[in-house]
PDB file of C-alpha atoms in Angstrom:
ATOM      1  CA  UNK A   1       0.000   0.000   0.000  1.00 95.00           C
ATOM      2  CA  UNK A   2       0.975   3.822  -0.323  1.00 97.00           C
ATOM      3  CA  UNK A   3      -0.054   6.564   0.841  1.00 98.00           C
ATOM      4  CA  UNK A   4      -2.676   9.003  -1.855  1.00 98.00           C
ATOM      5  CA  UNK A   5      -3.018  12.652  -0.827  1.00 98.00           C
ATOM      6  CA  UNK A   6      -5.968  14.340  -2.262  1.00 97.00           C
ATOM      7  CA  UNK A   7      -5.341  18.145  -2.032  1.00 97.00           C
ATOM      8  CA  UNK A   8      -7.613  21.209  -3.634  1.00 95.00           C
ATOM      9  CA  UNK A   9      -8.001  24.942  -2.281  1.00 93.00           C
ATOM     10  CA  UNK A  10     -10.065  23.990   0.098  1.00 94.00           C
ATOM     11  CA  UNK A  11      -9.349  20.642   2.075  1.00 95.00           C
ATOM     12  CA  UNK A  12      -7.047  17.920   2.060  1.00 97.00           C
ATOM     13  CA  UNK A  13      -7.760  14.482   2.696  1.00 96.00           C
ATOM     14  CA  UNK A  14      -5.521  11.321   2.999  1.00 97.00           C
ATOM     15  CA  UNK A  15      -5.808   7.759   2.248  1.00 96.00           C
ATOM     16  CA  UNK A  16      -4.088   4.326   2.050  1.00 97.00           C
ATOM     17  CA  UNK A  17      -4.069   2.966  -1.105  1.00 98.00           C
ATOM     18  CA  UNK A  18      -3.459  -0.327  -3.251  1.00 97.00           C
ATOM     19  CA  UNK A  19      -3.693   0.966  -6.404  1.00 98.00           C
ATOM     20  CA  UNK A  20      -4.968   4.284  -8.068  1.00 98.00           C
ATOM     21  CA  UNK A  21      -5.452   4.664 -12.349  1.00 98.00           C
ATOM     22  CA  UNK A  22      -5.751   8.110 -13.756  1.00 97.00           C
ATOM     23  CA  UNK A  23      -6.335   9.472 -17.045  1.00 96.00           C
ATOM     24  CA  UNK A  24      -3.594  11.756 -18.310  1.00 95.00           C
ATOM     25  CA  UNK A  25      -3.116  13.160 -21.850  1.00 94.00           C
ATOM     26  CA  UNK A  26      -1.243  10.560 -23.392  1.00 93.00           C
ATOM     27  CA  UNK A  27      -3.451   8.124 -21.841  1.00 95.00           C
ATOM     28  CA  UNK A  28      -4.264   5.640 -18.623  1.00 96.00           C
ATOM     29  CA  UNK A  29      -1.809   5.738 -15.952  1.00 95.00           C
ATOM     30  CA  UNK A  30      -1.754   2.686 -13.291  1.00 97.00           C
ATOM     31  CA  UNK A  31       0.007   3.656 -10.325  1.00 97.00           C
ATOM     32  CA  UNK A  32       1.180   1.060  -7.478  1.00 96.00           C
ATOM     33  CA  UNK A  33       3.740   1.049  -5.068  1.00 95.00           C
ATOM     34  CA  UNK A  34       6.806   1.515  -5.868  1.00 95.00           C
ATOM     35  CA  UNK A  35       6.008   2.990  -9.447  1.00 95.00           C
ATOM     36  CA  UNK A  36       8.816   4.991 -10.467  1.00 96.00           C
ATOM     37  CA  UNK A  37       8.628   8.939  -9.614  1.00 97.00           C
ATOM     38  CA  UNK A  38       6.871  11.164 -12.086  1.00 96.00           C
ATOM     39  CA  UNK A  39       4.875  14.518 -12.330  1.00 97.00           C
ATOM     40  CA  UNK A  40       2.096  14.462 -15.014  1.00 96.00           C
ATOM     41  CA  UNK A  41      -1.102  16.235 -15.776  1.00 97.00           C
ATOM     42  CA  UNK A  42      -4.472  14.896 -15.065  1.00 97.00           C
ATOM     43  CA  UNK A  43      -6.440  14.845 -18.303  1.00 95.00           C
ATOM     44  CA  UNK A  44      -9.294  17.233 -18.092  1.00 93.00           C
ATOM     45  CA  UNK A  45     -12.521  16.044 -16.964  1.00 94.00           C
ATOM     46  CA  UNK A  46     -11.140  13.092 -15.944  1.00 94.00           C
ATOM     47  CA  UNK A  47     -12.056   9.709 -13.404  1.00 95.00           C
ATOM     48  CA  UNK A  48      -9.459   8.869 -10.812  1.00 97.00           C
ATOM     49  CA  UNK A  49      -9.999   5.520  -9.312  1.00 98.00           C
ATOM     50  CA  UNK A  50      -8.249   3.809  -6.101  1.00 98.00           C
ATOM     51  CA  UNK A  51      -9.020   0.660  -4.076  1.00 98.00           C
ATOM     52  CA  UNK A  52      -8.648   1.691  -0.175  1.00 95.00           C
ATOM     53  CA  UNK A  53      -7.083  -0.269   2.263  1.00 93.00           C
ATOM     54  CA  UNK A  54     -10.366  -2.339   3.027  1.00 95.00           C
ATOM     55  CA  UNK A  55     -10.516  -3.213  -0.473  1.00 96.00           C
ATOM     56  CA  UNK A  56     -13.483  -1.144  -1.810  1.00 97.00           C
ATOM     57  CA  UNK A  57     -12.917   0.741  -4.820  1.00 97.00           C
ATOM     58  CA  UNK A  58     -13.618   4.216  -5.411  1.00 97.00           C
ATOM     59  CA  UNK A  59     -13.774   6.840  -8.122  1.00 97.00           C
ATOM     60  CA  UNK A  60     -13.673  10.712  -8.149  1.00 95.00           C
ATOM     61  CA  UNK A  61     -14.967  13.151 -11.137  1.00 95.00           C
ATOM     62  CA  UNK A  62     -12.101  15.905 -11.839  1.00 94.00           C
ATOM     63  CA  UNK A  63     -12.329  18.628 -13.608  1.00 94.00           C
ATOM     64  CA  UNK A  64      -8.403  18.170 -13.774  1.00 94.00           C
ATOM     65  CA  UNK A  65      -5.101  18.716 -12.005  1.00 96.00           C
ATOM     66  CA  UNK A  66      -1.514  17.212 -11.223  1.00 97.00           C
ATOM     67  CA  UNK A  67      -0.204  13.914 -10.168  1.00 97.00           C
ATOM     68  CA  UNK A  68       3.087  13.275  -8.397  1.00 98.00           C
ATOM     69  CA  UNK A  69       4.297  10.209  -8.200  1.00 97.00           C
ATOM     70  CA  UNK A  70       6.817   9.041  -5.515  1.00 96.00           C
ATOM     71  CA  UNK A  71       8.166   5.472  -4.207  1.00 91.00           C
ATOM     72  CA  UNK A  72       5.780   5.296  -1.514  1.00 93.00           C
ATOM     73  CA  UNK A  73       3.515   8.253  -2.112  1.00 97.00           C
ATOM     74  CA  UNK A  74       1.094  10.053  -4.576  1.00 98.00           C
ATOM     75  CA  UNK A  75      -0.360  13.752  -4.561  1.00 98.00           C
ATOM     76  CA  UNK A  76      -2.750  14.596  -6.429  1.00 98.00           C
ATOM     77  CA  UNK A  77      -3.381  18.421  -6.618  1.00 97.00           C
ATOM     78  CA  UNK A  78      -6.851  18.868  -8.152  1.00 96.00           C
ATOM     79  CA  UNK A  79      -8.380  21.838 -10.083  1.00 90.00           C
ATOM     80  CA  UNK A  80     -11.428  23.617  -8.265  1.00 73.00           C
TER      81      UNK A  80
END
């Protein structure tokens, strides 16, 4: 698992994580831990989803926004 920080203007929220996909202009993006570090946009308009540490799977509307990717760690910093 890793750790997926969910960040706009307004609030910030943290979660553990198994595995998160996100759609970013050149395409699908799987991310699991230990994925190798990147920063990339979020493709506008977009569905992020993420299975949680209890195994249910969840999926967020964005209007867009930035990924980075570490080892152990993702941030997502999402357009309001």
């Amino acid at each position: 698992m890793f750790e997926l920080a969910l960040i706009t203007p307004t609030s910030h929220r943290t979660l553990l994580v198994t595995w998160l996909e996100c759609q970013t202009p050149r395409g699908s993006l799987v991310i699991k831990k230990g994925h190798a570090p990147l920063v990339t946009a979020l493709k506008p308009y977009c569905e992020v989803r993420f299975q949680d540490e209890h195994g249910s799977i969840e999926a967020l509307e964005l209007s867009g926004g930035v990924v980075e990717v570490l080892r152990n760690s993702v941030t997502i910093i999402i357009d309001q």
